[in-house]
Coordinates of C-alpha atoms in Angstrom, one line a residue:
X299 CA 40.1 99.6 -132.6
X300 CA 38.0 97.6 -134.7
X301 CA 34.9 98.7 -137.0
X302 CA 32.2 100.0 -134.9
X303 CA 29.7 96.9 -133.8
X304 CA 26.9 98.7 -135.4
X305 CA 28.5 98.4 -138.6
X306 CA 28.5 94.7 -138.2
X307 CA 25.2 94.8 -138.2
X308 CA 22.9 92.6 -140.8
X309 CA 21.9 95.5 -143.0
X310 CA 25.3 97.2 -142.9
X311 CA 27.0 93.3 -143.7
X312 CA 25.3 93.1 -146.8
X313 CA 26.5 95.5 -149.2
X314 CA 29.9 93.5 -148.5
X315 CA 28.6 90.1 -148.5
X316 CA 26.9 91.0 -152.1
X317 CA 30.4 92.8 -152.8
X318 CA 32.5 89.8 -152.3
X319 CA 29.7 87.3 -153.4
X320 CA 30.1 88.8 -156.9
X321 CA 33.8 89.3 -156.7
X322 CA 33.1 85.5 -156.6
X323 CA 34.4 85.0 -152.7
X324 CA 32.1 81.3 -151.9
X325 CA 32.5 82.5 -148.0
X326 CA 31.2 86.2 -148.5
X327 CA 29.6 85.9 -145.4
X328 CA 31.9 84.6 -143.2
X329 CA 35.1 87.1 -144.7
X330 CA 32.8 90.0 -144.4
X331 CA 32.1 89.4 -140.6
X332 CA 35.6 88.5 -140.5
X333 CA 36.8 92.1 -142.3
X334 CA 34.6 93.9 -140.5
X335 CA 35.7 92.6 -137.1
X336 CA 39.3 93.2 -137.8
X337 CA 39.2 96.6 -139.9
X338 CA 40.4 99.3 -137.6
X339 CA 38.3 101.7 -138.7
X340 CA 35.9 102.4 -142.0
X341 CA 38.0 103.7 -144.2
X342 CA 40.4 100.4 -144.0
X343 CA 37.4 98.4 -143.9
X344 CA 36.5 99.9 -147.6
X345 CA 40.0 99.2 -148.6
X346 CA 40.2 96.1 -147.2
X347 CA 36.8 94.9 -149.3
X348 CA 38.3 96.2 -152.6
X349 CA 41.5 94.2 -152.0
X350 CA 39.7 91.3 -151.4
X351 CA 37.6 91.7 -154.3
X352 CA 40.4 92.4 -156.2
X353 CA 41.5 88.6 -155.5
X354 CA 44.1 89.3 -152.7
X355 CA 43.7 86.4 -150.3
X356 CA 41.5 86.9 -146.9
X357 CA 44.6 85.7 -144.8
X358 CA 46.8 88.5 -146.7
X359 CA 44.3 91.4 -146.1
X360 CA 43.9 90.3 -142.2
X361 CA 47.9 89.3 -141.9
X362 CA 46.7 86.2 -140.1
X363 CA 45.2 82.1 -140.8
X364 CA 43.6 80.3 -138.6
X365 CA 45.1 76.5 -138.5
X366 CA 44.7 74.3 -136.2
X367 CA 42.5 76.6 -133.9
X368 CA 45.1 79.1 -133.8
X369 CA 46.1 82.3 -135.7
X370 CA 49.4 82.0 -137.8
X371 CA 51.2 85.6 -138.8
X372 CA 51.1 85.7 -142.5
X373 CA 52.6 88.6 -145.0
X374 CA 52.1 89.3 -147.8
X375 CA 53.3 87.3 -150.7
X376 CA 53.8 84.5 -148.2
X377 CA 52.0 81.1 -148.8
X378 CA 48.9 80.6 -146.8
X379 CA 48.9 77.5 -144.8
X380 CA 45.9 75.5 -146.0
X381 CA 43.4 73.2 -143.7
X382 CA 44.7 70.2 -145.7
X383 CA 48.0 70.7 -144.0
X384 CA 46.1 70.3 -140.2
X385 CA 46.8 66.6 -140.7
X386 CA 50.0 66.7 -141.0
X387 CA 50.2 68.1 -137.8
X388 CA 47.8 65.4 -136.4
X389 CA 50.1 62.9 -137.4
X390 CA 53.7 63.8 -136.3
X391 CA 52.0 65.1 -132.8
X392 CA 50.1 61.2 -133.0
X393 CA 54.2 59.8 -133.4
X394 CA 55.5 62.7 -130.8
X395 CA 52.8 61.0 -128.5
X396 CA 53.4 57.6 -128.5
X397 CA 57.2 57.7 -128.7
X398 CA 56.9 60.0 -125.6
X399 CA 58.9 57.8 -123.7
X400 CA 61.9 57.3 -126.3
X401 CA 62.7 60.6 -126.4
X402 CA 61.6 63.0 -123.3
X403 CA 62.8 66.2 -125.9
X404 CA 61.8 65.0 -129.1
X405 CA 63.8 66.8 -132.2
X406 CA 61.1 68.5 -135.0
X407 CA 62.1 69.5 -138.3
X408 CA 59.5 71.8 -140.0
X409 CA 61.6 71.8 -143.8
X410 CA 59.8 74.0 -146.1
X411 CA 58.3 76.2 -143.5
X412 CA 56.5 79.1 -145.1
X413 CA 54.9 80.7 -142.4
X414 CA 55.8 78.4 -140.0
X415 CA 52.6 77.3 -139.3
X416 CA 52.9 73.4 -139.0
X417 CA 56.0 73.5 -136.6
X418 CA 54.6 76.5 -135.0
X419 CA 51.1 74.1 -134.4
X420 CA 53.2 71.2 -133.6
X421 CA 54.7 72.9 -131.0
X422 CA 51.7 74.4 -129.4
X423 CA 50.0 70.8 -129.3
X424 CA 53.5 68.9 -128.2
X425 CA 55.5 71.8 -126.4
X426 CA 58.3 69.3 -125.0
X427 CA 59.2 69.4 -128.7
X428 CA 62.7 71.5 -130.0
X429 CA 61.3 73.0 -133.2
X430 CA 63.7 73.8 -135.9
X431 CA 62.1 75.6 -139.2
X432 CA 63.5 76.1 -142.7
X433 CA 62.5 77.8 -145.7
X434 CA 64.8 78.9 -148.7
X435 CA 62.5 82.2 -149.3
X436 CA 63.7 84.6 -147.4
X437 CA 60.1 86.7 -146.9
X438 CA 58.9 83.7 -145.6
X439 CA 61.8 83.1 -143.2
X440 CA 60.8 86.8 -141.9
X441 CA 57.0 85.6 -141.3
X442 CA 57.9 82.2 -139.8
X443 CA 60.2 83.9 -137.4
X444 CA 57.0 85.7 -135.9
X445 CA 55.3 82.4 -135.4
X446 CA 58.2 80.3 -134.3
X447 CA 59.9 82.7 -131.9
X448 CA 56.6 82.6 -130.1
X449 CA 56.9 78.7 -129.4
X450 CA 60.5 78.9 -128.6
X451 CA 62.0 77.4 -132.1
X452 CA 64.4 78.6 -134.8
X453 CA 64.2 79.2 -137.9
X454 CA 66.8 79.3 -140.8
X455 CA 67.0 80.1 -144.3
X456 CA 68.3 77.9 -147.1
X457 CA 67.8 75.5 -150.1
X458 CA 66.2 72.1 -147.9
X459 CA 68.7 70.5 -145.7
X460 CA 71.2 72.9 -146.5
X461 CA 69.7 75.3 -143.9
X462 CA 69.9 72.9 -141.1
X463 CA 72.7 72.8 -138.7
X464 CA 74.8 69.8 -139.1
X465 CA 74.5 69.2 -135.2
X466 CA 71.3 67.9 -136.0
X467 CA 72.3 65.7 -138.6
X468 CA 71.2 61.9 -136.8
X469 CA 69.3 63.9 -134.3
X470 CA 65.8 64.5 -135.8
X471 CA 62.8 62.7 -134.7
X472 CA 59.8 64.1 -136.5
X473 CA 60.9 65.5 -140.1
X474 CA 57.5 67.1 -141.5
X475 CA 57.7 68.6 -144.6
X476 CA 55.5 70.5 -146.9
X477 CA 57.1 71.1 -150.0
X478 CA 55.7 72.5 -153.5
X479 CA 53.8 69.9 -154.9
X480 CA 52.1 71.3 -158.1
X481 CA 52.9 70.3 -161.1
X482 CA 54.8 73.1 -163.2
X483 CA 52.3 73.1 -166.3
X484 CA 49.3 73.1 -163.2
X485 CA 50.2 76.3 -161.6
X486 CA 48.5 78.3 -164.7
X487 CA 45.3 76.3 -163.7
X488 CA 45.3 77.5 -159.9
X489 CA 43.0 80.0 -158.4
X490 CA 44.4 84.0 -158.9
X491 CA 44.6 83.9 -155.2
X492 CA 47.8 81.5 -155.1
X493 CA 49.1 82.0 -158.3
X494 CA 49.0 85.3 -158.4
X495 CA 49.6 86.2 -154.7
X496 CA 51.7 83.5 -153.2
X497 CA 55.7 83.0 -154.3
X498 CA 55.9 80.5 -157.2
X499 CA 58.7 78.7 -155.2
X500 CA 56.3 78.1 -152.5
X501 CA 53.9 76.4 -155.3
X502 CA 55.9 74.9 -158.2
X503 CA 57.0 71.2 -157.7
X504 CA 59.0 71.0 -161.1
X505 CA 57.5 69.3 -164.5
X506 CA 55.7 66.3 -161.8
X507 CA 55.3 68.2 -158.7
X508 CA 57.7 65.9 -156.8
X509 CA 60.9 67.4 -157.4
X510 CA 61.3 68.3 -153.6
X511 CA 60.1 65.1 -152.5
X512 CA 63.0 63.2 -154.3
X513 CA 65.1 65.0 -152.9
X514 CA 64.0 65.1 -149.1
X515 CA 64.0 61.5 -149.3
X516 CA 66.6 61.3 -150.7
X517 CA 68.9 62.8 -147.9
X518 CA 66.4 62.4 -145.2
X519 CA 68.1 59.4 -143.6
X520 CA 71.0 61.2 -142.8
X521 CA 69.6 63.6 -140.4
X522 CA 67.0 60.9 -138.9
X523 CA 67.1 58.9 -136.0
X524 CA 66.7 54.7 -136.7
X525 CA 63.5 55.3 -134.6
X526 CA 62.6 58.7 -136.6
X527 CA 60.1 59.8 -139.2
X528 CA 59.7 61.4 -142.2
X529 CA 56.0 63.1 -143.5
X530 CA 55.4 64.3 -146.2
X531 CA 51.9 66.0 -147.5
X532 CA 51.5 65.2 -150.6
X533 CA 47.7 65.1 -153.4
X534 CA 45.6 62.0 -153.0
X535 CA 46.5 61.8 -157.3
X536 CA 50.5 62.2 -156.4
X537 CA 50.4 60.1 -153.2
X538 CA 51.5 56.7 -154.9
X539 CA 54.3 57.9 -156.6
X540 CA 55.1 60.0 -153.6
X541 CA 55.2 56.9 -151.6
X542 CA 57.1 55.2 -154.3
X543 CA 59.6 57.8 -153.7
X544 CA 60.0 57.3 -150.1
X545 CA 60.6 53.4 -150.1
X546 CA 62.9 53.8 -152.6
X547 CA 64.9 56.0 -150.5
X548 CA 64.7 52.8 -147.9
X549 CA 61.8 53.8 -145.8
X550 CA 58.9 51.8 -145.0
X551 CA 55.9 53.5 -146.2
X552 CA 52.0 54.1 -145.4
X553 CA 49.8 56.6 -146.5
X554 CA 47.3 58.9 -144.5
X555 CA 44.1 60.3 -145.8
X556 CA 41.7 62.6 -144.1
X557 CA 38.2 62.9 -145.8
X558 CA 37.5 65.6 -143.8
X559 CA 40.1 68.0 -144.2
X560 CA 41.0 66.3 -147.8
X561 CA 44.6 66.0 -146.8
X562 CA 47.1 63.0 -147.6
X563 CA 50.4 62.7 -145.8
X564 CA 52.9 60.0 -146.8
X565 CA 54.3 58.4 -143.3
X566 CA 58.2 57.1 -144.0
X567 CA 60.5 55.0 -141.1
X568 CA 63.8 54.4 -142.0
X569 CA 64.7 50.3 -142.8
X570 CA 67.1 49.3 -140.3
X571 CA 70.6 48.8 -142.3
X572 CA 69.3 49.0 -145.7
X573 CA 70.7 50.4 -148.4
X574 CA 68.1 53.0 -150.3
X575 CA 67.5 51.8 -154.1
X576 CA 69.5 54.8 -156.4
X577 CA 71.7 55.9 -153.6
X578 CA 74.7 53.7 -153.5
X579 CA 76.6 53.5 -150.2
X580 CA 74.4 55.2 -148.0
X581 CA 73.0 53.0 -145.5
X582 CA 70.3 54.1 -143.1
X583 CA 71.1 54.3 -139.1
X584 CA 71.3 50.7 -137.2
X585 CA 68.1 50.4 -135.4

C-alpha cells in the first residue's frame, strides 16, 4: 500500500520538496506528492528520494509516464516517452479519423517503439486500429510488450523495417515513427537524466541526428498504402531538413508544430507514380 496519507502531509512534503529542489528537480513539488503517493511504504519512499536525487528519472523510479492522459509501463534503462511526442499522436489519430471510411481497420505502424507509448496511445484514442510495434532494443521490446499487449497489438524486435512482417509490406496506413534524433556530438550536452539513464540507441541520430530518418523514408513507400502516411517527430531546428528528406524520398510534405507541447512532426503522403530522387527504380504505389 502506498505511504501513509499523513505523511503526505505539508510539513512531512517538505523535507522532500527541499531534497529534490536542491538535487535541482524544477518540479520538486509535484514528484514529491507523486513519490509519496506511490512509495509503498517509508522505507522505499527514502530510497526512492535518494534515487531521484541521484538523477535517475521520476518515470524510472515510479516504473510509469503519464502521456496522453494515461500511464505508460516504463523500465529501467528504457527511454521515457516525452510530452513533445503527444502530438504525434494527435496527428495520425486526426488522419485515422478522417480516413475512417477508407479503411474500416486501419493498419498502424509504431517503428521505433521504445516503450510503446505512441502506438499504445494511438490505440487507446483509435481502437478500430491493428497496432504493430518495433524496436531493435530488445529491453525496450520487453517494456513495450506490457503496454501493447494491453491494446491488443504486437510488438517485434529488429533494426527498422527489418522487424516487420513482410505481410504488411503495402498494407500500412499510419507509419508513426520516433526515431533518435540527436545529434551525435549533442548527446554530451543532454540532461544526466537521458544520457546517463536512457540507452544511447534510443537517443543518438548519427553525426546530424537524421540518420534514421533517411532511412525510414527511404523504404517507407514500400510498406505504405497510395493513400497512407508517414510521421515523423522531428526538432523545430532539424524539421526542414527532415522534411527535405521525406520529399526526396517522393512524398509530399508539411510540417506540424505544437507551441504548446513544443513538438514538431513532419506529415509525408506518398506521390502517386513517382519515382523518389536517390532511389532509382522504386516507384511509389499507383494511387
Amino acid at each position: 500500500m502506498p505511504v501513509d496519507d499523513a505523511t503526505a502531509a505539508p510539513h512531512a512534503l517538505a523535507p522532500i520538496v527541499s531534497a529534490l529542489r536542491a538535487a535541482g528537480c524544477v518540479f520538486a513539488e509535484d514528484e514529491a506528492q507523486l513519490l509519496v503517493a506511490e512509495a509503498p511504504d517509508s522505507e522505499a519512499l527514502a530510497e526512492w528520494v535518494d534515487r531521484r536525487m541521484s538523477g535517475m528519472p521520476l518515470e524510472h523510479i515510479l516504473g510509469w509516464a503519464d502521456f496522453c492522459g494515461e500511464r505508460i509501463a516504463v523500465d529501467p534503462g528504457v527511454f521515457v516517452p516525452r510530452r513533445r511526442t503527444e502530438l504525434l499522436v494527435h496527428q495520425a489519430v486526426s488522419l485515422l479519423q478522417r480516413d475512417r471510411p477508407l479503411s474500416p481497420t486501419p493498419v498502424v505502424v509504431d517503428l521505433c517503439c521504445g516503450s510503446g507509448a505512441v502506438g499504445t496511445a494511438i490505440a487507446r484514442l483509435y481502437p478500430e486500429a491493428e497496432l504493430h510495434s518495433a524496436d531493435i532494443d530488445p529491453a525496450a521490446v520487453n517494456c513495450a510488450r506490457r503496454n501493447v499487449d494491453a491494446v491488443g497489438g504486437r510488438v517485434y524486435q529488429g533494426d527498422l523495417f527489418a522487424a516487420l512482417p513482410p505481410g504488411l509490406q503495402g498494407r500500412v496506413r499510419i507509419l508513426a515513427v520516433n526515431a533518435p534524433y540527436v545529434p551525435t556530438e549533442a548527446i554530451k550536452t543532454m540532461p544526466p537524466e537521458a544520457r546517463l539513464h536512457e540507452s544511447r540507441a534510443a537517443l543518438d541520430g548519427g553525426d546530424d541526428g537524421l540518420d534514421f530518418h533517411r532511412r525510414v523514408a527511404a523504404e517507407a513507400s514500400e510498406w505504405l498504402l497510395p493513400n497512407g502516411h508517414l510521421l515523423i517527430e522531428t526538432s523545430g531546428l532539424q524539421s526542414g531538413r527532415t522534411a527535405g528528406i521525406v520529399a526526396g524520398a517522393g512524398f509530399t510534405v508539411r510540417t506540424v508544430h505544437s507551441d504548446e507541447l513544443d513538438g514538431t512532426v513532419v506529415v509525408g503522403a506518398p506521390l502517386c507514380g513517382t519515382r523518389p530522387r536517390g532511389f532509382p527504380g522504386r516507384r511509389t504505389p499507383s494511387c
